[in-house]
Coordinates of N, CA and C and ligand atoms in Angstrom, one line a residue:
X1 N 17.3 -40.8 -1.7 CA 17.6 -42.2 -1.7 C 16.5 -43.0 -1.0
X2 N 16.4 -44.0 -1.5 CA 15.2 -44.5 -1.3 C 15.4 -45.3 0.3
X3 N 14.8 -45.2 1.2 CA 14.9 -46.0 2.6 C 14.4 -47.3 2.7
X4 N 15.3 -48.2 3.2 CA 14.5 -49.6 3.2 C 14.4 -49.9 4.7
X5 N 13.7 -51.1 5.0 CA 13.4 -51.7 6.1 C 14.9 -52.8 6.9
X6 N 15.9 -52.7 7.6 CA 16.8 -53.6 8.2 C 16.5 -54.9 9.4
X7 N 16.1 -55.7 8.8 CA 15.4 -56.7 10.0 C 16.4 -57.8 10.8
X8 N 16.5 -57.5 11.9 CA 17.8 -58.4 12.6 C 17.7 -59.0 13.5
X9 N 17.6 -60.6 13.2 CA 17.0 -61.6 14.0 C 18.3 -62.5 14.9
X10 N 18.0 -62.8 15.6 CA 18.8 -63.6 16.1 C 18.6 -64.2 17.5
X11 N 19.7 -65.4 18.1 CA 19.7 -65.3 19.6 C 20.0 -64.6 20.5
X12 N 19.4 -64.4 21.9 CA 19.8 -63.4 22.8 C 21.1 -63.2 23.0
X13 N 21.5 -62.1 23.5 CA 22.8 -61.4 23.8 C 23.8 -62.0 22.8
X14 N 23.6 -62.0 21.5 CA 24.4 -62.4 20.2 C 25.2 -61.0 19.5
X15 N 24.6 -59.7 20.5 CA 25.2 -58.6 20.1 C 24.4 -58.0 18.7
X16 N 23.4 -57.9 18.7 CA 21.8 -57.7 17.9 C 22.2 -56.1 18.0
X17 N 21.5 -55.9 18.9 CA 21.6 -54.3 19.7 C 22.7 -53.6 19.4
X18 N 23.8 -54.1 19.7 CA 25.0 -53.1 19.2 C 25.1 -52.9 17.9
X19 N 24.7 -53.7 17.1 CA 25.2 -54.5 15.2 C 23.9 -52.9 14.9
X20 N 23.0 -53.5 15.3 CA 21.4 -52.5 15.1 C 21.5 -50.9 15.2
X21 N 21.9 -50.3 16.5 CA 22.2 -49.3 17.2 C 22.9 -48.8 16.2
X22 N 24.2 -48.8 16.1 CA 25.1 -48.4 15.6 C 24.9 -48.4 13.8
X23 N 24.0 -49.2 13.4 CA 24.1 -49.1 11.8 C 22.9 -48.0 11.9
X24 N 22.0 -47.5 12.3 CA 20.8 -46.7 12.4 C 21.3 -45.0 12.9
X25 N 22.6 -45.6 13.5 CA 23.5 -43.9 13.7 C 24.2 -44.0 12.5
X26 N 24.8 -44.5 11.8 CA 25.2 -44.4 10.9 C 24.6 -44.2 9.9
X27 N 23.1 -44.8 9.3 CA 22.9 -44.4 8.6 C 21.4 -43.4 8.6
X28 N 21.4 -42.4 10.1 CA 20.6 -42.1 10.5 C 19.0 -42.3 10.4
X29 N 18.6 -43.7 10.6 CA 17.8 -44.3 10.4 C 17.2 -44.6 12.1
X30 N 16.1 -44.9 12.0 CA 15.2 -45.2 13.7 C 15.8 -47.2 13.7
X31 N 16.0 -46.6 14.9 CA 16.3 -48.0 16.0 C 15.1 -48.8 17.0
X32 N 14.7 -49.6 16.5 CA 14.0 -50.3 17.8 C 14.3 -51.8 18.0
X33 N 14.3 -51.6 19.4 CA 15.2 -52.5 20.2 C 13.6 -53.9 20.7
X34 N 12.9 -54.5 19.5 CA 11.6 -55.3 19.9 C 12.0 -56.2 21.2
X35 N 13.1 -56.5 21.8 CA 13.2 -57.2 23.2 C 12.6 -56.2 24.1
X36 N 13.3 -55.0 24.2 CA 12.8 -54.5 24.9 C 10.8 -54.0 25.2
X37 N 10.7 -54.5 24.3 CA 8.8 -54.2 24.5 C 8.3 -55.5 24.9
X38 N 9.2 -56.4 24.6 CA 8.9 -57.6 25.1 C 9.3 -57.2 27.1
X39 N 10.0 -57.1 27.3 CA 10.5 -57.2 28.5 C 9.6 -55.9 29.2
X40 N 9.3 -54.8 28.3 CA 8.3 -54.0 29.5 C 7.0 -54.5 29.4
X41 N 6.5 -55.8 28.8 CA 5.2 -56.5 29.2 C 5.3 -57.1 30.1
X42 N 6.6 -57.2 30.1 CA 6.9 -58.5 31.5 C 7.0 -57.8 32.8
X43 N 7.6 -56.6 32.8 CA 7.4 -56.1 33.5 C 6.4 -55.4 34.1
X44 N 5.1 -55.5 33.7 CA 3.9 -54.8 33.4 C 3.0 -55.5 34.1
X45 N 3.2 -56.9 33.9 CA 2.4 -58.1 34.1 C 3.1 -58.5 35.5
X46 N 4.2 -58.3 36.0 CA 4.6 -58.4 37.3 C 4.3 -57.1 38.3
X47 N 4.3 -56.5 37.4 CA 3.6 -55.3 38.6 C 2.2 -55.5 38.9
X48 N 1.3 -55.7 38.3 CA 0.2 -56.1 38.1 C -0.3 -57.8 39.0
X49 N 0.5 -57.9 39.2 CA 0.4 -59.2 40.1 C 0.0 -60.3 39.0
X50 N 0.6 -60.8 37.8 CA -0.3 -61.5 36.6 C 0.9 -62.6 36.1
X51 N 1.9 -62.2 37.0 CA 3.3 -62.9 36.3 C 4.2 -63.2 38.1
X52 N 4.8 -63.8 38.4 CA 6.2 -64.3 39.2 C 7.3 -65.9 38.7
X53 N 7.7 -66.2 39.3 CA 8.9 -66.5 38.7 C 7.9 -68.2 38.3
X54 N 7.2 -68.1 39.1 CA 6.6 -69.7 38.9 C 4.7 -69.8 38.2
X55 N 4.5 -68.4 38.2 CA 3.2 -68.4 37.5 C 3.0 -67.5 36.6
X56 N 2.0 -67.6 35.8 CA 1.6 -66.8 35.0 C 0.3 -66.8 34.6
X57 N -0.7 -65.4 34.9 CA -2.0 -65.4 34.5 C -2.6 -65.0 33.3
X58 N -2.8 -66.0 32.4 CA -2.4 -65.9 30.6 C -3.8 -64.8 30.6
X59 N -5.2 -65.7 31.4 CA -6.2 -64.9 31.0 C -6.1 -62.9 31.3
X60 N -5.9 -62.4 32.6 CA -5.7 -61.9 32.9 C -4.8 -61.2 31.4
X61 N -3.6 -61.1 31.5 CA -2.5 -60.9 30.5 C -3.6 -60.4 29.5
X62 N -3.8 -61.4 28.5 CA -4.3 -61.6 27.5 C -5.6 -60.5 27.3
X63 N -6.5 -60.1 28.8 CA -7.3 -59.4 28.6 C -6.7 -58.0 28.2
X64 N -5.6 -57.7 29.1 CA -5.0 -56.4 29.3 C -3.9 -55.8 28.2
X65 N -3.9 -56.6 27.4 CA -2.7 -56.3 26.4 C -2.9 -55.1 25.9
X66 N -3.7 -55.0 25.6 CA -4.4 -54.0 24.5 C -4.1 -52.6 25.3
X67 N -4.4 -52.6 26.8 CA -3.9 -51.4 27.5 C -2.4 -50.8 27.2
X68 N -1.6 -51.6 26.9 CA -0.2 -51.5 26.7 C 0.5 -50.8 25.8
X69 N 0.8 -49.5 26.6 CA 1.6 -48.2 24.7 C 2.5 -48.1 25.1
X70 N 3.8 -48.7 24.1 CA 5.2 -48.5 24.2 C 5.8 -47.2 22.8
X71 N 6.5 -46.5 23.6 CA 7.2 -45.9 22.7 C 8.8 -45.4 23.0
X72 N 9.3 -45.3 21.6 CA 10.9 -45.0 22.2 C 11.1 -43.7 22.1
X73 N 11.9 -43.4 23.3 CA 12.2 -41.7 22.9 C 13.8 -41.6 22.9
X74 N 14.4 -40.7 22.6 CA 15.6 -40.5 22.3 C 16.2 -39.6 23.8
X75 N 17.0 -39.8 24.8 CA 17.3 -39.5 25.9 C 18.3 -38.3 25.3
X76 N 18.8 -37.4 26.3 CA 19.9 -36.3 26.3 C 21.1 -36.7 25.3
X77 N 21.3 -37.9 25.6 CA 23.0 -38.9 25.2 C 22.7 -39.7 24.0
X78 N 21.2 -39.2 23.3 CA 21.2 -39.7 21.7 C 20.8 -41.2 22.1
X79 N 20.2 -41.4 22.5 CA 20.0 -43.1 23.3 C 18.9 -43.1 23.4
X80 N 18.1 -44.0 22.3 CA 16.6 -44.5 22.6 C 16.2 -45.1 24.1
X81 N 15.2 -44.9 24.7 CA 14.8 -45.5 25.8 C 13.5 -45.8 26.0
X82 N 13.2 -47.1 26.3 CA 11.7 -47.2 26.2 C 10.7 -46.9 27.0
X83 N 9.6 -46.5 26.9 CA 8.4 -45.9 27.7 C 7.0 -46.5 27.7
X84 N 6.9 -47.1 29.0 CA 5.6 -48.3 29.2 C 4.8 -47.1 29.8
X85 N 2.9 -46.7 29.2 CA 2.6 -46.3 29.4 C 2.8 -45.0 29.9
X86 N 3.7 -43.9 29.0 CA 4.5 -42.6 29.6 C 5.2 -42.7 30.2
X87 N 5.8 -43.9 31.0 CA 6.8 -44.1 32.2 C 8.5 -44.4 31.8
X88 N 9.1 -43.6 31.8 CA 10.6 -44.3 31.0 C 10.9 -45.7 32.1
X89 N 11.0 -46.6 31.8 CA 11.2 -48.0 32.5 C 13.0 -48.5 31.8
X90 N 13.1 -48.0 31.2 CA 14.4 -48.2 30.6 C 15.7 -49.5 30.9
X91 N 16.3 -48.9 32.6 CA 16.9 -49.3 33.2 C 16.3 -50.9 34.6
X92 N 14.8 -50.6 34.5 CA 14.0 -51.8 35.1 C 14.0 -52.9 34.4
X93 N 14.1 -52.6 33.2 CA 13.8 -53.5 32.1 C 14.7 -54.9 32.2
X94 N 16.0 -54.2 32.4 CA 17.6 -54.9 32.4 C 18.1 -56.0 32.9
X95 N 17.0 -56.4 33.8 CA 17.3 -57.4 34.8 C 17.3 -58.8 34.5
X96 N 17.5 -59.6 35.5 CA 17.3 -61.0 34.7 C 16.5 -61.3 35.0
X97 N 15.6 -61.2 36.2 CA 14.3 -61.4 36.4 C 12.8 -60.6 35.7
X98 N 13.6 -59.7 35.0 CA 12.5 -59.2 33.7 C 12.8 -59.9 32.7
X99 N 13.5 -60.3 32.7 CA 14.4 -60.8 31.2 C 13.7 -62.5 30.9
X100 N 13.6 -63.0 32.2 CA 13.2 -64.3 32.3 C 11.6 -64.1 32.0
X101 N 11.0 -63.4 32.7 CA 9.2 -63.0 32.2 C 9.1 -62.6 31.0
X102 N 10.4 -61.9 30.1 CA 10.2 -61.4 29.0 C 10.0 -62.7 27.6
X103 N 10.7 -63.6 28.3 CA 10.7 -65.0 27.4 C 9.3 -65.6 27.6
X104 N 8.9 -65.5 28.7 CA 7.6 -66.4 29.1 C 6.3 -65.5 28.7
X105 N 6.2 -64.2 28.8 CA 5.3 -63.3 27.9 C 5.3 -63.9 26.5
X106 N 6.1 -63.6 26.4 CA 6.9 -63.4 24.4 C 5.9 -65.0 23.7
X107 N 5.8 -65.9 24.7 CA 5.2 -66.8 23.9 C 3.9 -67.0 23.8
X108 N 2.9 -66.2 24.5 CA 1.4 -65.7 24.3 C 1.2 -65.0 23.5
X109 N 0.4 -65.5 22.4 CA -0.2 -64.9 21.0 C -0.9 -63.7 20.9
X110 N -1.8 -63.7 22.3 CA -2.0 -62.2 22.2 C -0.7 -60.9 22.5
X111 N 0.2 -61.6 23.4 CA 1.1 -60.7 23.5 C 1.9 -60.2 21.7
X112 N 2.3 -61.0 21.5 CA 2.6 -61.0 20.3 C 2.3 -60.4 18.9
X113 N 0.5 -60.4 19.0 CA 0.0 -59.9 18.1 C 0.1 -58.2 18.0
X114 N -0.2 -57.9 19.2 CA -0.4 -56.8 19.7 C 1.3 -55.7 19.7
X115 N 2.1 -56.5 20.0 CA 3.4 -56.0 19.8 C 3.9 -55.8 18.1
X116 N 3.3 -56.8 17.7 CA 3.7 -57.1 16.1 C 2.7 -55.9 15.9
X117 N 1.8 -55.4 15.9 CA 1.0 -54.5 15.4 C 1.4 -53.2 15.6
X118 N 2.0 -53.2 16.6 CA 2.8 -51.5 17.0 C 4.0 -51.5 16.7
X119 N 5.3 -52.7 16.2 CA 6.2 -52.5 15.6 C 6.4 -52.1 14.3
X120 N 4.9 -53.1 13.5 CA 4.6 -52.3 12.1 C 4.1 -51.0 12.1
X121 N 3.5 -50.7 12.7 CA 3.3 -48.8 12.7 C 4.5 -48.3 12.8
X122 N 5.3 -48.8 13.5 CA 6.5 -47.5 13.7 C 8.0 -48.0 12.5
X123 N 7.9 -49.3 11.4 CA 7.8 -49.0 10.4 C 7.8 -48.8 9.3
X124 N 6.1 -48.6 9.3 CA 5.2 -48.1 8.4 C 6.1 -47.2 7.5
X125 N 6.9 -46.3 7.7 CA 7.4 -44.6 6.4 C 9.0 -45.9 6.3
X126 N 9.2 -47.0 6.6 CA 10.4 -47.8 6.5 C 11.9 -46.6 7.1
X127 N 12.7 -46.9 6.3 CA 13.9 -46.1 7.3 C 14.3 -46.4 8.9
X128 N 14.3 -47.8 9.3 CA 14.3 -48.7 10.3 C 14.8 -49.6 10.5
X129 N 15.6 -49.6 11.7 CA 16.5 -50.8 11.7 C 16.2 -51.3 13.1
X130 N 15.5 -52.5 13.1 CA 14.8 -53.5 14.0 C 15.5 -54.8 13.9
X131 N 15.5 -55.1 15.3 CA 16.0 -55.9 15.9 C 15.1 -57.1 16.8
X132 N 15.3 -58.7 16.7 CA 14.3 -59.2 17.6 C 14.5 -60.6 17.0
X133 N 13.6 -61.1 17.1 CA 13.3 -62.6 17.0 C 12.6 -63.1 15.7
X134 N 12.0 -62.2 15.2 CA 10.8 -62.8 14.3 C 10.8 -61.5 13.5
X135 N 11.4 -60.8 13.0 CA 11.2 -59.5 12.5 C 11.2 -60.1 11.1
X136 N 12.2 -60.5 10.5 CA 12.4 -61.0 9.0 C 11.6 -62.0 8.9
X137 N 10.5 -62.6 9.6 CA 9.6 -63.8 9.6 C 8.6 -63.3 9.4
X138 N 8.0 -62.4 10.4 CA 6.4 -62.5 10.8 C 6.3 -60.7 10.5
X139 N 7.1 -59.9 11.3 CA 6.7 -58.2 11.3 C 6.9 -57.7 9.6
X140 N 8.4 -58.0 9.3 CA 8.8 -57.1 8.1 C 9.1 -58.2 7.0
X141 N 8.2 -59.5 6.6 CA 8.7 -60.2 5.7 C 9.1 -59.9 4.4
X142 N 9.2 -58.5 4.4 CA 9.3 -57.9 3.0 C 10.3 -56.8 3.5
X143 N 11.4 -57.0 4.3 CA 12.4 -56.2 4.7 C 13.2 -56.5 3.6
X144 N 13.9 -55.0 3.2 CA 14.8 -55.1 1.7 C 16.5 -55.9 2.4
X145 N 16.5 -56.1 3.7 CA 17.8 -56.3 4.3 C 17.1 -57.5 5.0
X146 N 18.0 -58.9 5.3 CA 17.6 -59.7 7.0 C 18.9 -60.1 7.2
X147 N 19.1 -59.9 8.5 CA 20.2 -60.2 8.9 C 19.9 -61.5 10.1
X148 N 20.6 -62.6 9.9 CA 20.3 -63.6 11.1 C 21.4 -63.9 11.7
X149 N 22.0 -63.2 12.8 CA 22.9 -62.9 13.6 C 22.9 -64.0 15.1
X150 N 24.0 -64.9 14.8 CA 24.6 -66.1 15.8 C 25.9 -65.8 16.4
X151 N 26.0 -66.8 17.7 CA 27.5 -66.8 18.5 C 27.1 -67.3 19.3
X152 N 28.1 -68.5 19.5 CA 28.2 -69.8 20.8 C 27.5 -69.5 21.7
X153 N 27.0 -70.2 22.8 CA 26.1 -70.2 24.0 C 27.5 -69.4 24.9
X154 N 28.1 -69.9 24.9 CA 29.4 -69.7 26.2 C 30.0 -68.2 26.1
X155 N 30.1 -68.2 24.5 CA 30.6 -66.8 24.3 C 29.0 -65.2 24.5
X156 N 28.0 -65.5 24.4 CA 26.6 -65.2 24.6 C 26.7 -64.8 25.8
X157 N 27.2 -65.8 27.0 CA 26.8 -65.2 28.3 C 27.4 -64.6 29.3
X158 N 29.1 -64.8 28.5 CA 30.2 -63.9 28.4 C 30.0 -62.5 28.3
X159 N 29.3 -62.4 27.2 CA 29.1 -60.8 27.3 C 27.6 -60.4 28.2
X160 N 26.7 -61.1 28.1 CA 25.6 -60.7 29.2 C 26.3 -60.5 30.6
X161 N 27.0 -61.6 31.1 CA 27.4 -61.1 32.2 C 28.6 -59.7 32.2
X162 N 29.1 -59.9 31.3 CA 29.9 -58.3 31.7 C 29.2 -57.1 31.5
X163 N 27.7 -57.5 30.6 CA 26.9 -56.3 31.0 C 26.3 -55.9 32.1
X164 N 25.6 -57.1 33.2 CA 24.8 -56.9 33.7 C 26.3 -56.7 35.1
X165 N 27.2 -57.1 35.0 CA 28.5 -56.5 36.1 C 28.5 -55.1 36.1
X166 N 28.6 -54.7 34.3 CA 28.9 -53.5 34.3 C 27.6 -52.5 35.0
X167 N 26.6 -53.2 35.4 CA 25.2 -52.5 36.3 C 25.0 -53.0 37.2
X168 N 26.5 -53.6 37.9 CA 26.1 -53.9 39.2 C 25.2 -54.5 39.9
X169 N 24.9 -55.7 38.5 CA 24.2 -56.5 39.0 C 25.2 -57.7 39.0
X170 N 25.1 -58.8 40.3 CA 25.7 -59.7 41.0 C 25.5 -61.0 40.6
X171 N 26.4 -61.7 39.7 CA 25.8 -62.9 38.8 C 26.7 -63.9 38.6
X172 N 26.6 -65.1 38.4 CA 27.2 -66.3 38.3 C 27.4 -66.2 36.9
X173 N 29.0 -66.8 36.0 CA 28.6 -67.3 34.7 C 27.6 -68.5 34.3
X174 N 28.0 -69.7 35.6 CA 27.3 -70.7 35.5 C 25.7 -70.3 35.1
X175 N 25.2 -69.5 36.0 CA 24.0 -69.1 36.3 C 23.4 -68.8 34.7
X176 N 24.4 -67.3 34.0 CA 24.2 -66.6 33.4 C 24.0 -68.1 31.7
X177 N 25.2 -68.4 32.2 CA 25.0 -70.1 30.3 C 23.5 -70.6 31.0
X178 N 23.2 -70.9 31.9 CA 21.4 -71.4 31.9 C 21.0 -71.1 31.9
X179 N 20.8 -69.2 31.6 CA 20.0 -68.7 31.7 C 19.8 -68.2 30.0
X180 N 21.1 -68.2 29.4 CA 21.0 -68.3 27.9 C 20.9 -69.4 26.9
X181 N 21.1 -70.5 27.6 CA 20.4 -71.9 26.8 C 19.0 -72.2 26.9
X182 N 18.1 -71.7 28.2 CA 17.0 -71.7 28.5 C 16.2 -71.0 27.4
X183 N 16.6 -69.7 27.8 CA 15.9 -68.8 26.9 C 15.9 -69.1 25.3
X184 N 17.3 -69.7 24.6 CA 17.2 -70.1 23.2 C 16.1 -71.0 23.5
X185 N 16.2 -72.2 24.1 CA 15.0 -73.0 23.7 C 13.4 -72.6 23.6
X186 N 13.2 -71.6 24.6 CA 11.9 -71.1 24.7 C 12.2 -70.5 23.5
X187 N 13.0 -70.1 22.7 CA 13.1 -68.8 21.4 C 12.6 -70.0 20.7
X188 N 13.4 -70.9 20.4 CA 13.2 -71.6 19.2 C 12.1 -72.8 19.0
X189 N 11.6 -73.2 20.4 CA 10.3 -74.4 20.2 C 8.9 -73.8 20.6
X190 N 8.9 -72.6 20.9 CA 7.8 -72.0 21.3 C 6.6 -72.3 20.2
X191 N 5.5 -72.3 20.0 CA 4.4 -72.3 19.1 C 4.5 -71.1 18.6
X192 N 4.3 -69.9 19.0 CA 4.3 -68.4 18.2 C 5.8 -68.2 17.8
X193 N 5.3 -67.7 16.1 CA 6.8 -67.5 16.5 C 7.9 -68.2 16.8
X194 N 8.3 -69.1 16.6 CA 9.3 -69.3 16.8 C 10.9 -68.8 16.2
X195 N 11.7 -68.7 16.8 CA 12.9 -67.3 16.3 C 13.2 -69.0 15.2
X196 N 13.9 -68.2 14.1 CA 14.3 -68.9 12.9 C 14.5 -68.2 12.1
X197 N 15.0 -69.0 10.8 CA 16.2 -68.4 9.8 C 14.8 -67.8 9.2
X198 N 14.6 -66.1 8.2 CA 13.8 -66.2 6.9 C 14.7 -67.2 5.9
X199 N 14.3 -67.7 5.4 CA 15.1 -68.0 3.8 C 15.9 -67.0 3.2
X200 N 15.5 -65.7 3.2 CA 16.5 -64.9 2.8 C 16.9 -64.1 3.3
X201 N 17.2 -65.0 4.8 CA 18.1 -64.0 5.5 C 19.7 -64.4 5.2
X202 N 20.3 -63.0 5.7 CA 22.0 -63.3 5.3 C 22.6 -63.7 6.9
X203 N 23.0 -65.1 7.6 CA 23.6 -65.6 8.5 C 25.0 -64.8 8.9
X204 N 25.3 -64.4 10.2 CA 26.2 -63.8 10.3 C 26.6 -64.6 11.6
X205 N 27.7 -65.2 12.2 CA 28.1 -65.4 13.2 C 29.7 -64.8 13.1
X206 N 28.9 -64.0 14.6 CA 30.1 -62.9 14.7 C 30.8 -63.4 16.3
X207 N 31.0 -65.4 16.7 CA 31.5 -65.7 17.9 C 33.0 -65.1 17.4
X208 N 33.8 -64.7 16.2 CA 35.3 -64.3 16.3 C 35.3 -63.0 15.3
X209 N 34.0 -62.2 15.4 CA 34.6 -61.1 14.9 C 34.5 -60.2 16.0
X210 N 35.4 -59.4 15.2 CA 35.4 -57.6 16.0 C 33.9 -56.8 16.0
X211 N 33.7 -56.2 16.6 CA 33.0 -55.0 16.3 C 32.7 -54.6 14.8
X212 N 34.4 -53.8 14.5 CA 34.6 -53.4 13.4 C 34.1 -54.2 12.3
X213 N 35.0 -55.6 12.3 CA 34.5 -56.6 11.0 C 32.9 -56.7 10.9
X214 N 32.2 -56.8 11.8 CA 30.7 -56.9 12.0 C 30.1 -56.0 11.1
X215 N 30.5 -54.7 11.9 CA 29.4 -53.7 11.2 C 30.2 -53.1 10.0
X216 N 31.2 -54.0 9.3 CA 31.7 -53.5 8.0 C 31.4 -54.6 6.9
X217 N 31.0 -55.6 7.5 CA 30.2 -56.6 7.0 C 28.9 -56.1 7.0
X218 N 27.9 -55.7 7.8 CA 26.9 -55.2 8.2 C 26.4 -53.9 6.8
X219 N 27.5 -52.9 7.1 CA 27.7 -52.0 6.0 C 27.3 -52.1 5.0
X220 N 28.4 -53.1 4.2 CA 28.5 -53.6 2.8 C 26.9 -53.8 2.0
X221 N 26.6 -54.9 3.2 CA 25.0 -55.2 3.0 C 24.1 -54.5 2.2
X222 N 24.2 -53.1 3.3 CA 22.9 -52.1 3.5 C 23.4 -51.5 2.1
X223 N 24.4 -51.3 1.8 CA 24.9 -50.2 0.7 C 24.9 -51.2 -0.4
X224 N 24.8 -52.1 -0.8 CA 23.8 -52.8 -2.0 C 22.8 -52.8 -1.7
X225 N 22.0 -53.1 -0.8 CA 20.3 -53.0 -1.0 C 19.5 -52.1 -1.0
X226 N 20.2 -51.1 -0.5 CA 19.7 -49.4 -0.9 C 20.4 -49.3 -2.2
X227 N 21.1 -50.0 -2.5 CA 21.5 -49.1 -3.9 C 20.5 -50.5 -5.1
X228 N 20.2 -51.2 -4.8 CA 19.1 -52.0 -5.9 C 17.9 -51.6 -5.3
X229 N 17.7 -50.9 -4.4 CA 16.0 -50.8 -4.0 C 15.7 -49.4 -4.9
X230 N 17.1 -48.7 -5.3 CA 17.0 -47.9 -6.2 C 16.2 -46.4 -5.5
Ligands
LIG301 O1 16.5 -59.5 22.9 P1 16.0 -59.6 24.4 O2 16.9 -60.5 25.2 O3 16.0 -58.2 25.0 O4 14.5 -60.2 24.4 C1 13.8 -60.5 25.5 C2 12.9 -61.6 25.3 O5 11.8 -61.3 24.4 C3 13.5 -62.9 24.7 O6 13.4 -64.0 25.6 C4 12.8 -63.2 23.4 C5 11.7 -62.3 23.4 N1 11.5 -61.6 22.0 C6 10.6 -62.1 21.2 O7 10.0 -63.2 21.4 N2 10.5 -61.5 19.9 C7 11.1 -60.4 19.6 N3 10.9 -59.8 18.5 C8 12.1 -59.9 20.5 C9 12.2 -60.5 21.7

């Protein structure tokens, strides 16, 4: 059967990752999670002293990109986890204070280019279900699937915070809706890139579905476009 490319764009914490994850176990296909490479540059550039909450050293950055090799490996419990320069960073990544550098990275063109360059390598043999901002735009404009996956701001930071609770990390809802309307806007007026519809992406807002309904929606999809990609 022939393997196609699954490209899944959307706004943060719209439930991308779960929709993504779970269709790539099902249809044993590679998962990559492109926030997350975004967020270990951010994290990369804060260790490096090049990033804090109020600055950013684009030149610096911009020189260093190119040092930057991300790869996912598959953990004991079947769970991709990402690796900044051989280092599993996985669980650093998570934070909201990486999360917030990962927006402010994400809009430097060298960062970008260089990420888009290693997401197309990995892929290159297709059989891939990617997830991110710009994937059905700019990485896989010829993905045989796009998925552009929405849900309310309020309901968005609803579930971020019950994630970042469930890791015991300590957070306001108030906090957590400004931290997710911020970030959309940096997603959507940024110069690179900016996250947006492909034209032939299929719109999914899942603010009242299930799980289930999602990825049976989700499903349906993939199982026509593997079956016309022939
Ligand atoms: O999906 P996420 O919240 O883990 O993404 C972290 C940040 O990275 C987010 O602010 C947007 C940015 N990003 C991007 O610009 N392009 C992508 N393909 C994926 C994420």
């Amino acid at each position: 059967m022939k393997k196609i490319i699954v490209a899944i764009d959307g706004f943060s914490s719209c439930g991308k990752s779960t929709m993504a994850k779970q269709l790539a176990r099902d249809v044993g296909y590679i998962y990559v999670d492109t926030g997350a490479m975004y967020r270990a540059v951010s994290l990369y550039c804060t260790r490096n002293g090049w990033m804090d909450a109020y600055n950013m050293d684009v030149e610096s950055i911009e020189k260093n990109i190119g040092a930057v090799h991300l790869e996912f490996k598959i953990n004991k419990q079947g769970k991709a986890e990402i690796f900044l320069n051989g280092e599993n960073v996985e669980r650093e990544i998570r934070s909201l204070e990486v999360s917030n550098g990962a927006s402010r990275v994400s809009t430097l063109r060298a960062v970008r280019r260089e990420l888009v360059r290693q997401q197309q390598m990995m892929g290159a043999e297709r059989g891939i279900v990617m997830d991110g901002r710009d994937i059905g735009t700019v990485v896989f404009p010829d993905a045989e699937l796009k998925i552009f996956l929405t849900a309310s701001p309020e309901i968005r930071a609803q579930r971020r915070m019950d994630e970042l609770k469930a890791k015991g990390e300590k957070v306001l809802y108030k906090e957590v809706l400004v931290n997710v309307k911020e970030r959309d806007d940096r997603d959507q007026n940024r110069k690179e890139s900016p996250l947006k519809k492909a034209a032939d992406a299929v719109v999914i807002d899942n603010s009242t579905l299930t799980i289930e309904e999602q990825q049976r929606v989700l499903r349906n999809l993939f199982d026509q476009r593997v079956g016309s990609a022939g």
